[in-house]
Amino acid sequence: MSRVYNFSAGPAVLPEEVLREAAEEMLDYQGTGMSVMEMSHRSKAFQEIIDTAEADLRGLMGIPDDYEVLFLQGGASQQFAMIPMNLMKNRAADYIVTGQWAKKAGEEAAKYGRVNIVASSADKTFSYIPEVKDLPISEDADYVYICENNTIYGTKYKELPDTKGKLLVADVSSCFLSEPVDVTKYGVIYGGVQKNIGPAGTVIVIIRKDLITDEVLPGTPTMLKYKTHADAGSLYNTPPAYGIYICGKVFKWLKSRGGLSAMKEYNEKKAKILYDYLDASKMFSGTVEPKYRSLMNVPFVTGDENLDARFVKEAKAAGFENLKGHRSVGGMRASIYNAMPIEGVEALTAFMKKFEEENL
């Protein structure tokens, strides 16, 4: 069977070269006589895998030495609690709610302290990013939290909020490594890798070293302290070893493609094809205000639920998988992450044109 074009929001498409390489090494990783899946995380071979992955990630993102890179488990959702547990010294934080995941993160943080919603786009079903230049930042806020790219709603911050000197914490799960980033603008930048980097089960946390202390909220479990993992080089307990191995291969793939500047250019080119078609179409329309559009997640609708359902069904039959929109939005959504080739977007657009001609 030939591979489909997989537009899933996550777990999502991975580079074919990476999958082939992993397949070749499945039974014998570089002469060890075993798979990375079977390998001790205390072995020399695995230490090399995690060290190389971290070095390559630091190179790709330009991560300064005063930031720690942690490979953890629990996905982005576990960070919703870990962040306040480790950072909420004053028991107060400001959250900008631009979608479901920022909302969930705020609700989780509210278990540990006061959460102030300083801006929200809930009034228009999260179809835009609110103005972030002059926010009512709380004087006692320990940090300001954002979800930078909203997978479900297809929005992306084009400029970071003015936090008025407060720490910025960002969930970048959906846009991780899709474009260059200035890590120094953040106190914590983190994401689940299953959207744009690797298989489900790994989360990467990039955190400024001065934020990693023993001064955490009372009752914080050992496993939920950043210091526990930082002190042990992400090897306090058995890490998501195979996930880290695949992430490492994706980092090398990104380097071979020219790094994050080249990736951004490629992603803009891909997204333009789909957005240009949506803007010209008489049947399909995007659901996001154009200036806030994500390069990674593109939601769209026909305006007719029955037609949406028929489109998803016919698209699947034609080899376009996972185009059904999130249940909270409906319609369709194409996630066109780094590993989605431009041919996939061109093929989808051609299919949409044909569907439009046949159904208008």
PDB file of N, CA, C and O in Angstrom, residues 146-215:
ATOM      1  N   ILE A 146       1.077  31.828  27.387  1.00  0.00           N
ATOM      2  CA  ILE A 146       0.384  31.791  26.087  1.00  0.00           C
ATOM      3  C   ILE A 146       0.514  30.406  25.443  1.00  0.00           C
ATOM      4  O   ILE A 146       1.453  29.663  25.736  1.00  0.00           O
ATOM      5  N   CYS A 147      -0.427  30.099  24.576  1.00  0.00           N
ATOM      6  CA  CYS A 147      -0.287  28.973  23.651  1.00  0.00           C
ATOM      7  C   CYS A 147      -0.051  29.634  22.294  1.00  0.00           C
ATOM      8  O   CYS A 147      -0.937  30.302  21.765  1.00  0.00           O
ATOM      9  N   GLU A 148       1.158  29.485  21.766  1.00  0.00           N
ATOM     10  CA  GLU A 148       1.579  30.329  20.640  1.00  0.00           C
ATOM     11  C   GLU A 148       0.895  30.001  19.315  1.00  0.00           C
ATOM     12  O   GLU A 148       0.649  30.873  18.504  1.00  0.00           O
ATOM     13  N   ASN A 149       0.622  28.735  19.093  1.00  0.00           N
ATOM     14  CA  ASN A 149      -0.085  28.320  17.875  1.00  0.00           C
ATOM     15  C   ASN A 149      -1.249  27.446  18.317  1.00  0.00           C
ATOM     16  O   ASN A 149      -1.062  26.484  19.049  1.00  0.00           O
ATOM     17  N   ASN A 150      -2.447  27.813  17.886  1.00  0.00           N
ATOM     18  CA  ASN A 150      -3.635  27.098  18.351  1.00  0.00           C
ATOM     19  C   ASN A 150      -4.076  26.062  17.326  1.00  0.00           C
ATOM     20  O   ASN A 150      -4.669  26.395  16.301  1.00  0.00           O
ATOM     21  N   THR A 151      -3.767  24.808  17.639  1.00  0.00           N
ATOM     22  CA  THR A 151      -3.980  23.694  16.715  1.00  0.00           C
ATOM     23  C   THR A 151      -5.422  23.582  16.243  1.00  0.00           C
ATOM     24  O   THR A 151      -5.689  23.375  15.073  1.00  0.00           O
ATOM     25  N   ILE A 152      -6.333  23.704  17.184  1.00  0.00           N
ATOM     26  CA  ILE A 152      -7.750  23.493  16.872  1.00  0.00           C
ATOM     27  C   ILE A 152      -8.302  24.623  16.013  1.00  0.00           C
ATOM     28  O   ILE A 152      -9.015  24.402  15.039  1.00  0.00           O
ATOM     29  N   TYR A 153      -7.928  25.863  16.374  1.00  0.00           N
ATOM     30  CA  TYR A 153      -8.544  27.037  15.735  1.00  0.00           C
ATOM     31  C   TYR A 153      -7.710  27.634  14.615  1.00  0.00           C
ATOM     32  O   TYR A 153      -8.182  28.509  13.885  1.00  0.00           O
ATOM     33  N   GLY A 154      -6.450  27.200  14.485  1.00  0.00           N
ATOM     34  CA  GLY A 154      -5.634  27.651  13.360  1.00  0.00           C
ATOM     35  C   GLY A 154      -5.136  29.080  13.442  1.00  0.00           C
ATOM     36  O   GLY A 154      -4.964  29.739  12.426  1.00  0.00           O
ATOM     37  N   THR A 155      -4.889  29.551  14.681  1.00  0.00           N
ATOM     38  CA  THR A 155      -4.345  30.906  14.848  1.00  0.00           C
ATOM     39  C   THR A 155      -2.915  30.843  15.373  1.00  0.00           C
ATOM     40  O   THR A 155      -2.524  29.865  16.006  1.00  0.00           O
ATOM     41  N   LYS A 156      -2.159  31.920  15.123  1.00  0.00           N
ATOM     42  CA  LYS A 156      -0.754  31.981  15.552  1.00  0.00           C
ATOM     43  C   LYS A 156      -0.416  33.412  15.952  1.00  0.00           C
ATOM     44  O   LYS A 156      -0.779  34.356  15.255  1.00  0.00           O
ATOM     45  N   TYR A 157       0.270  33.549  17.080  1.00  0.00           N
ATOM     46  CA  TYR A 157       0.773  34.876  17.472  1.00  0.00           C
ATOM     47  C   TYR A 157       1.800  35.336  16.449  1.00  0.00           C
ATOM     48  O   TYR A 157       2.740  34.598  16.132  1.00  0.00           O
ATOM     49  N   LYS A 158       1.637  36.542  15.933  1.00  0.00           N
ATOM     50  CA  LYS A 158       2.626  37.103  15.001  1.00  0.00           C
ATOM     51  C   LYS A 158       3.614  37.986  15.754  1.00  0.00           C
ATOM     52  O   LYS A 158       4.688  38.304  15.264  1.00  0.00           O
ATOM     53  N   GLU A 159       3.219  38.416  16.941  1.00  0.00           N
ATOM     54  CA  GLU A 159       4.161  39.123  17.828  1.00  0.00           C
ATOM     55  C   GLU A 159       3.882  38.643  19.248  1.00  0.00           C
ATOM     56  O   GLU A 159       2.742  38.323  19.600  1.00  0.00           O
ATOM     57  N   LEU A 160       4.931  38.576  20.043  1.00  0.00           N
ATOM     58  CA  LEU A 160       4.769  38.105  21.414  1.00  0.00           C
ATOM     59  C   LEU A 160       4.184  39.219  22.280  1.00  0.00           C
ATOM     60  O   LEU A 160       4.392  40.405  22.015  1.00  0.00           O
ATOM     61  N   PRO A 161       3.453  38.850  23.330  1.00  0.00           N
ATOM     62  CA  PRO A 161       2.854  39.885  24.176  1.00  0.00           C
ATOM     63  C   PRO A 161       3.900  40.679  24.947  1.00  0.00           C
ATOM     64  O   PRO A 161       4.966  40.155  25.274  1.00  0.00           O
ATOM     65  N   ASP A 162       3.579  41.933  25.213  1.00  0.00           N
ATOM     66  CA  ASP A 162       4.413  42.743  26.087  1.00  0.00           C
ATOM     67  C   ASP A 162       4.043  42.335  27.512  1.00  0.00           C
ATOM     68  O   ASP A 162       2.963  42.665  28.002  1.00  0.00           O
ATOM     69  N   THR A 163       4.949  41.625  28.166  1.00  0.00           N
ATOM     70  CA  THR A 163       4.650  41.098  29.504  1.00  0.00           C
ATOM     71  C   THR A 163       5.039  42.082  30.611  1.00  0.00           C
ATOM     72  O   THR A 163       4.961  41.753  31.782  1.00  0.00           O
ATOM     73  N   LYS A 164       5.492  43.262  30.198  1.00  0.00           N
ATOM     74  CA  LYS A 164       5.896  44.311  31.149  1.00  0.00           C
ATOM     75  C   LYS A 164       6.925  43.780  32.148  1.00  0.00           C
ATOM     76  O   LYS A 164       6.831  44.002  33.360  1.00  0.00           O
ATOM     77  N   GLY A 165       7.869  43.038  31.612  1.00  0.00           N
ATOM     78  CA  GLY A 165       8.975  42.541  32.433  1.00  0.00           C
ATOM     79  C   GLY A 165       8.721  41.199  33.098  1.00  0.00           C
ATOM     80  O   GLY A 165       9.637  40.607  33.681  1.00  0.00           O
ATOM     81  N   LYS A 166       7.504  40.699  33.009  1.00  0.00           N
ATOM     82  CA  LYS A 166       7.206  39.400  33.616  1.00  0.00           C
ATOM     83  C   LYS A 166       7.689  38.271  32.701  1.00  0.00           C
ATOM     84  O   LYS A 166       7.804  38.426  31.491  1.00  0.00           O
ATOM     85  N   LEU A 167       7.905  37.158  33.321  1.00  0.00           N
ATOM     86  CA  LEU A 167       8.345  35.951  32.633  1.00  0.00           C
ATOM     87  C   LEU A 167       7.314  35.501  31.599  1.00  0.00           C
ATOM     88  O   LEU A 167       6.116  35.492  31.896  1.00  0.00           O
ATOM     89  N   LEU A 168       7.754  35.131  30.402  1.00  0.00           N
ATOM     90  CA  LEU A 168       6.833  34.598  29.393  1.00  0.00           C
ATOM     91  C   LEU A 168       6.983  33.079  29.320  1.00  0.00           C
ATOM     92  O   LEU A 168       8.094  32.561  29.196  1.00  0.00           O
ATOM     93  N   VAL A 169       5.861  32.381  29.425  1.00  0.00           N
ATOM     94  CA  VAL A 169       5.826  30.926  29.301  1.00  0.00           C
ATOM     95  C   VAL A 169       4.973  30.597  28.083  1.00  0.00           C
ATOM     96  O   VAL A 169       3.852  31.099  27.955  1.00  0.00           O
ATOM     97  N   ALA A 170       5.507  29.776  27.170  1.00  0.00           N
ATOM     98  CA  ALA A 170       4.760  29.490  25.932  1.00  0.00           C
ATOM     99  C   ALA A 170       4.717  28.002  25.609  1.00  0.00           C
ATOM    100  O   ALA A 170       5.732  27.312  25.644  1.00  0.00           O
ATOM    101  N   ASP A 171       3.506  27.566  25.286  1.00  0.00           N
ATOM    102  CA  ASP A 171       3.292  26.227  24.720  1.00  0.00           C
ATOM    103  C   ASP A 171       3.399  26.380  23.209  1.00  0.00           C
ATOM    104  O   ASP A 171       2.604  27.081  22.587  1.00  0.00           O
ATOM    105  N   VAL A 172       4.419  25.743  22.629  1.00  0.00           N
ATOM    106  CA  VAL A 172       4.633  25.873  21.181  1.00  0.00           C
ATOM    107  C   VAL A 172       4.449  24.537  20.453  1.00  0.00           C
ATOM    108  O   VAL A 172       4.984  24.335  19.361  1.00  0.00           O
ATOM    109  N   SER A 173       3.671  23.632  21.061  1.00  0.00           N
ATOM    110  CA  SER A 173       3.541  22.270  20.514  1.00  0.00           C
ATOM    111  C   SER A 173       3.359  22.227  19.001  1.00  0.00           C
ATOM    112  O   SER A 173       4.031  21.468  18.311  1.00  0.00           O
ATOM    113  N   SER A 174       2.436  23.039  18.477  1.00  0.00           N
ATOM    114  CA  SER A 174       2.098  22.940  17.051  1.00  0.00           C
ATOM    115  C   SER A 174       3.045  23.666  16.111  1.00  0.00           C
ATOM    116  O   SER A 174       3.032  23.413  14.914  1.00  0.00           O
ATOM    117  N   CYS A 175       3.821  24.615  16.648  1.00  0.00           N
ATOM    118  CA  CYS A 175       4.700  25.366  15.746  1.00  0.00           C
ATOM    119  C   CYS A 175       6.184  25.129  16.065  1.00  0.00           C
ATOM    120  O   CYS A 175       7.056  25.794  15.524  1.00  0.00           O
ATOM    121  N   PHE A 176       6.452  24.178  16.934  1.00  0.00           N
ATOM    122  CA  PHE A 176       7.820  23.838  17.334  1.00  0.00           C
ATOM    123  C   PHE A 176       8.691  23.589  16.101  1.00  0.00           C
ATOM    124  O   PHE A 176       8.365  22.766  15.251  1.00  0.00           O
ATOM    125  N   LEU A 177       9.790  24.316  15.995  1.00  0.00           N
ATOM    126  CA  LEU A 177      10.783  24.146  14.921  1.00  0.00           C
ATOM    127  C   LEU A 177      10.242  24.436  13.517  1.00  0.00           C
ATOM    128  O   LEU A 177      10.812  23.991  12.530  1.00  0.00           O
ATOM    129  N   SER A 178       9.147  25.198  13.448  1.00  0.00           N
ATOM    130  CA  SER A 178       8.604  25.545  12.124  1.00  0.00           C
ATOM    131  C   SER A 178       9.198  26.842  11.598  1.00  0.00           C
ATOM    132  O   SER A 178       9.043  27.173  10.435  1.00  0.00           O
ATOM    133  N   GLU A 179       9.877  27.587  12.476  1.00  0.00           N
ATOM    134  CA  GLU A 179      10.454  28.880  12.110  1.00  0.00           C
ATOM    135  C   GLU A 179      11.495  29.260  13.167  1.00  0.00           C
ATOM    136  O   GLU A 179      11.489  28.707  14.268  1.00  0.00           O
ATOM    137  N   PRO A 180      12.370  30.215  12.860  1.00  0.00           N
ATOM    138  CA  PRO A 180      13.352  30.637  13.855  1.00  0.00           C
ATOM    139  C   PRO A 180      12.663  31.263  15.066  1.00  0.00           C
ATOM    140  O   PRO A 180      11.568  31.817  14.957  1.00  0.00           O
ATOM    141  N   VAL A 181      13.309  31.152  16.225  1.00  0.00           N
ATOM    142  CA  VAL A 181      12.722  31.688  17.450  1.00  0.00           C
ATOM    143  C   VAL A 181      13.837  32.260  18.322  1.00  0.00           C
ATOM    144  O   VAL A 181      14.937  31.721  18.361  1.00  0.00           O
ATOM    145  N   ASP A 182      13.522  33.372  18.999  1.00  0.00           N
ATOM    146  CA  ASP A 182      14.480  33.958  19.935  1.00  0.00           C
ATOM    147  C   ASP A 182      14.157  33.422  21.321  1.00  0.00           C
ATOM    148  O   ASP A 182      13.270  33.926  22.010  1.00  0.00           O
ATOM    149  N   VAL A 183      14.877  32.393  21.719  1.00  0.00           N
ATOM    150  CA  VAL A 183      14.606  31.700  22.983  1.00  0.00           C
ATOM    151  C   VAL A 183      14.716  32.649  24.177  1.00  0.00           C
ATOM    152  O   VAL A 183      14.003  32.498  25.172  1.00  0.00           O
ATOM    153  N   THR A 184      15.565  33.653  24.071  1.00  0.00           N
ATOM    154  CA  THR A 184      15.794  34.551  25.204  1.00  0.00           C
ATOM    155  C   THR A 184      14.562  35.395  25.572  1.00  0.00           C
ATOM    156  O   THR A 184      14.528  36.000  26.634  1.00  0.00           O
ATOM    157  N   LYS A 185      13.568  35.414  24.692  1.00  0.00           N
ATOM    158  CA  LYS A 185      12.341  36.163  25.003  1.00  0.00           C
ATOM    159  C   LYS A 185      11.416  35.395  25.955  1.00  0.00           C
ATOM    160  O   LYS A 185      10.418  35.924  26.428  1.00  0.00           O
ATOM    161  N   TYR A 186      11.758  34.145  26.205  1.00  0.00           N
ATOM    162  CA  TYR A 186      10.910  33.281  27.025  1.00  0.00           C
ATOM    163  C   TYR A 186      11.637  32.855  28.303  1.00  0.00           C
ATOM    164  O   TYR A 186      12.850  32.695  28.311  1.00  0.00           O
ATOM    165  N   GLY A 187      10.841  32.620  29.352  1.00  0.00           N
ATOM    166  CA  GLY A 187      11.392  31.966  30.530  1.00  0.00           C
ATOM    167  C   GLY A 187      11.328  30.465  30.320  1.00  0.00           C
ATOM    168  O   GLY A 187      12.266  29.723  30.606  1.00  0.00           O
ATOM    169  N   VAL A 188      10.173  30.030  29.798  1.00  0.00           N
ATOM    170  CA  VAL A 188       9.957  28.613  29.475  1.00  0.00           C
ATOM    171  C   VAL A 188       9.291  28.531  28.104  1.00  0.00           C
ATOM    172  O   VAL A 188       8.326  29.244  27.832  1.00  0.00           O
ATOM    173  N   ILE A 189       9.825  27.664  27.255  1.00  0.00           N
ATOM    174  CA  ILE A 189       9.201  27.391  25.959  1.00  0.00           C
ATOM    175  C   ILE A 189       9.137  25.865  25.847  1.00  0.00           C
ATOM    176  O   ILE A 189      10.136  25.184  26.051  1.00  0.00           O
ATOM    177  N   TYR A 190       7.948  25.339  25.621  1.00  0.00           N
ATOM    178  CA  TYR A 190       7.824  23.876  25.670  1.00  0.00           C
ATOM    179  C   TYR A 190       6.798  23.384  24.653  1.00  0.00           C
ATOM    180  O   TYR A 190       5.975  24.147  24.153  1.00  0.00           O
ATOM    181  N   GLY A 191       6.861  22.085  24.384  1.00  0.00           N
ATOM    182  CA  GLY A 191       5.850  21.505  23.491  1.00  0.00           C
ATOM    183  C   GLY A 191       5.898  19.993  23.449  1.00  0.00           C
ATOM    184  O   GLY A 191       6.958  19.383  23.596  1.00  0.00           O
ATOM    185  N   GLY A 192       4.731  19.409  23.260  1.00  0.00           N
ATOM    186  CA  GLY A 192       4.657  17.985  22.944  1.00  0.00           C
ATOM    187  C   GLY A 192       5.196  17.811  21.540  1.00  0.00           C
ATOM    188  O   GLY A 192       4.920  18.635  20.666  1.00  0.00           O
ATOM    189  N   VAL A 193       5.956  16.750  21.305  1.00  0.00           N
ATOM    190  CA  VAL A 193       6.640  16.624  20.001  1.00  0.00           C
ATOM    191  C   VAL A 193       5.789  15.969  18.926  1.00  0.00           C
ATOM    192  O   VAL A 193       6.172  15.950  17.752  1.00  0.00           O
ATOM    193  N   GLN A 194       4.613  15.430  19.302  1.00  0.00           N
ATOM    194  CA  GLN A 194       3.851  14.578  18.386  1.00  0.00           C
ATOM    195  C   GLN A 194       3.181  15.314  17.235  1.00  0.00           C
ATOM    196  O   GLN A 194       2.530  14.712  16.397  1.00  0.00           O
ATOM    197  N   LYS A 195       3.358  16.627  17.177  1.00  0.00           N
ATOM    198  CA  LYS A 195       2.757  17.376  16.084  1.00  0.00           C
ATOM    199  C   LYS A 195       3.779  17.691  14.996  1.00  0.00           C
ATOM    200  O   LYS A 195       3.547  17.455  13.832  1.00  0.00           O
ATOM    201  N   ASN A 196       4.923  18.208  15.403  1.00  0.00           N
ATOM    202  CA  ASN A 196       5.854  18.712  14.396  1.00  0.00           C
ATOM    203  C   ASN A 196       7.262  18.135  14.478  1.00  0.00           C
ATOM    204  O   ASN A 196       8.127  18.528  13.709  1.00  0.00           O
ATOM    205  N   ILE A 197       7.494  17.209  15.435  1.00  0.00           N
ATOM    206  CA  ILE A 197       8.873  16.753  15.634  1.00  0.00           C
ATOM    207  C   ILE A 197       9.039  15.245  15.730  1.00  0.00           C
ATOM    208  O   ILE A 197      10.006  14.687  15.213  1.00  0.00           O
ATOM    209  N   GLY A 198       8.139  14.566  16.410  1.00  0.00           N
ATOM    210  CA  GLY A 198       8.403  13.140  16.648  1.00  0.00           C
ATOM    211  C   GLY A 198       7.157  12.367  17.015  1.00  0.00           C
ATOM    212  O   GLY A 198       6.035  12.842  16.834  1.00  0.00           O
ATOM    213  N   PRO A 199       7.342  11.182  17.581  1.00  0.00           N
ATOM    214  CA  PRO A 199       6.191  10.362  17.979  1.00  0.00           C
ATOM    215  C   PRO A 199       5.615  10.830  19.310  1.00  0.00           C
ATOM    216  O   PRO A 199       6.297  11.490  20.099  1.00  0.00           O
ATOM    217  N   ALA A 200       4.382  10.467  19.578  1.00  0.00           N
ATOM    218  CA  ALA A 200       3.737  10.838  20.833  1.00  0.00           C
ATOM    219  C   ALA A 200       4.499  10.226  22.011  1.00  0.00           C
ATOM    220  O   ALA A 200       5.102   9.164  21.894  1.00  0.00           O
ATOM    221  N   GLY A 201       4.473  10.947  23.137  1.00  0.00           N
ATOM    222  CA  GLY A 201       5.087  10.405  24.346  1.00  0.00           C
ATOM    223  C   GLY A 201       6.265  11.203  24.864  1.00  0.00           C
ATOM    224  O   GLY A 201       6.786  10.916  25.935  1.00  0.00           O
ATOM    225  N   THR A 202       6.684  12.208  24.124  1.00  0.00           N
ATOM    226  CA  THR A 202       7.809  13.039  24.562  1.00  0.00           C
ATOM    227  C   THR A 202       7.384  14.501  24.566  1.00  0.00           C
ATOM    228  O   THR A 202       6.656  14.938  23.684  1.00  0.00           O
ATOM    229  N   VAL A 203       7.839  15.225  25.570  1.00  0.00           N
ATOM    230  CA  VAL A 203       7.653  16.680  25.602  1.00  0.00           C
ATOM    231  C   VAL A 203       9.025  17.298  25.841  1.00  0.00           C
ATOM    232  O   VAL A 203       9.824  16.774  26.610  1.00  0.00           O
ATOM    233  N   ILE A 204       9.312  18.362  25.137  1.00  0.00           N
ATOM    234  CA  ILE A 204      10.588  19.061  25.305  1.00  0.00           C
ATOM    235  C   ILE A 204      10.323  20.370  26.040  1.00  0.00           C
ATOM    236  O   ILE A 204       9.438  21.141  25.650  1.00  0.00           O
ATOM    237  N   VAL A 205      11.068  20.595  27.105  1.00  0.00           N
ATOM    238  CA  VAL A 205      10.958  21.834  27.878  1.00  0.00           C
ATOM    239  C   VAL A 205      12.297  22.561  27.818  1.00  0.00           C
ATOM    240  O   VAL A 205      13.333  21.995  28.148  1.00  0.00           O
ATOM    241  N   ILE A 206      12.268  23.809  27.365  1.00  0.00           N
ATOM    242  CA  ILE A 206      13.463  24.652  27.334  1.00  0.00           C
ATOM    243  C   ILE A 206      13.225  25.729  28.386  1.00  0.00           C
ATOM    244  O   ILE A 206      12.302  26.535  28.263  1.00  0.00           O
ATOM    245  N   ILE A 207      14.030  25.698  29.440  1.00  0.00           N
ATOM    246  CA  ILE A 207      13.766  26.555  30.593  1.00  0.00           C
ATOM    247  C   ILE A 207      15.033  27.265  31.050  1.00  0.00           C
ATOM    248  O   ILE A 207      16.108  26.667  31.084  1.00  0.00           O
ATOM    249  N   ARG A 208      14.883  28.537  31.367  1.00  0.00           N
ATOM    250  CA  ARG A 208      16.024  29.308  31.853  1.00  0.00           C
ATOM    251  C   ARG A 208      16.518  28.710  33.171  1.00  0.00           C
ATOM    252  O   ARG A 208      15.717  28.405  34.063  1.00  0.00           O
ATOM    253  N   LYS A 209      17.825  28.540  33.278  1.00  0.00           N
ATOM    254  CA  LYS A 209      18.386  27.801  34.409  1.00  0.00           C
ATOM    255  C   LYS A 209      18.092  28.429  35.769  1.00  0.00           C
ATOM    256  O   LYS A 209      17.924  27.715  36.760  1.00  0.00           O
ATOM    257  N   ASP A 210      17.992  29.749  35.817  1.00  0.00           N
ATOM    258  CA  ASP A 210      17.740  30.374  37.117  1.00  0.00           C
ATOM    259  C   ASP A 210      16.326  30.106  37.645  1.00  0.00           C
ATOM    260  O   ASP A 210      16.034  30.363  38.814  1.00  0.00           O
ATOM    261  N   LEU A 211      15.467  29.558  36.787  1.00  0.00           N
ATOM    262  CA  LEU A 211      14.096  29.228  37.205  1.00  0.00           C
ATOM    263  C   LEU A 211      14.009  27.821  37.797  1.00  0.00           C
ATOM    264  O   LEU A 211      12.961  27.419  38.311  1.00  0.00           O
ATOM    265  N   ILE A 212      15.105  27.072  37.672  1.00  0.00           N
ATOM    266  CA  ILE A 212      15.124  25.691  38.159  1.00  0.00           C
ATOM    267  C   ILE A 212      15.678  25.685  39.577  1.00  0.00           C
ATOM    268  O   ILE A 212      16.880  25.805  39.795  1.00  0.00           O
ATOM    269  N   THR A 213      14.779  25.590  40.554  1.00  0.00           N
ATOM    270  CA  THR A 213      15.203  25.619  41.956  1.00  0.00           C
ATOM    271  C   THR A 213      14.443  24.570  42.757  1.00  0.00           C
ATOM    272  O   THR A 213      13.518  23.932  42.246  1.00  0.00           O
ATOM    273  N   ASP A 214      14.836  24.454  44.026  1.00  0.00           N
ATOM    274  CA  ASP A 214      14.107  23.576  44.952  1.00  0.00           C
ATOM    275  C   ASP A 214      12.887  24.272  45.536  1.00  0.00           C
ATOM    276  O   ASP A 214      12.082  23.652  46.224  1.00  0.00           O
ATOM    277  N   GLU A 215      12.779  25.568  45.270  1.00  0.00           N
ATOM    278  CA  GLU A 215      11.650  26.337  45.810  1.00  0.00           C
ATOM    279  C   GLU A 215      10.412  26.128  44.949  1.00  0.00           C
ATOM    280  O   GLU A 215      10.110  26.917  44.053  1.00  0.00           O
TER     281      GLU A 215
END
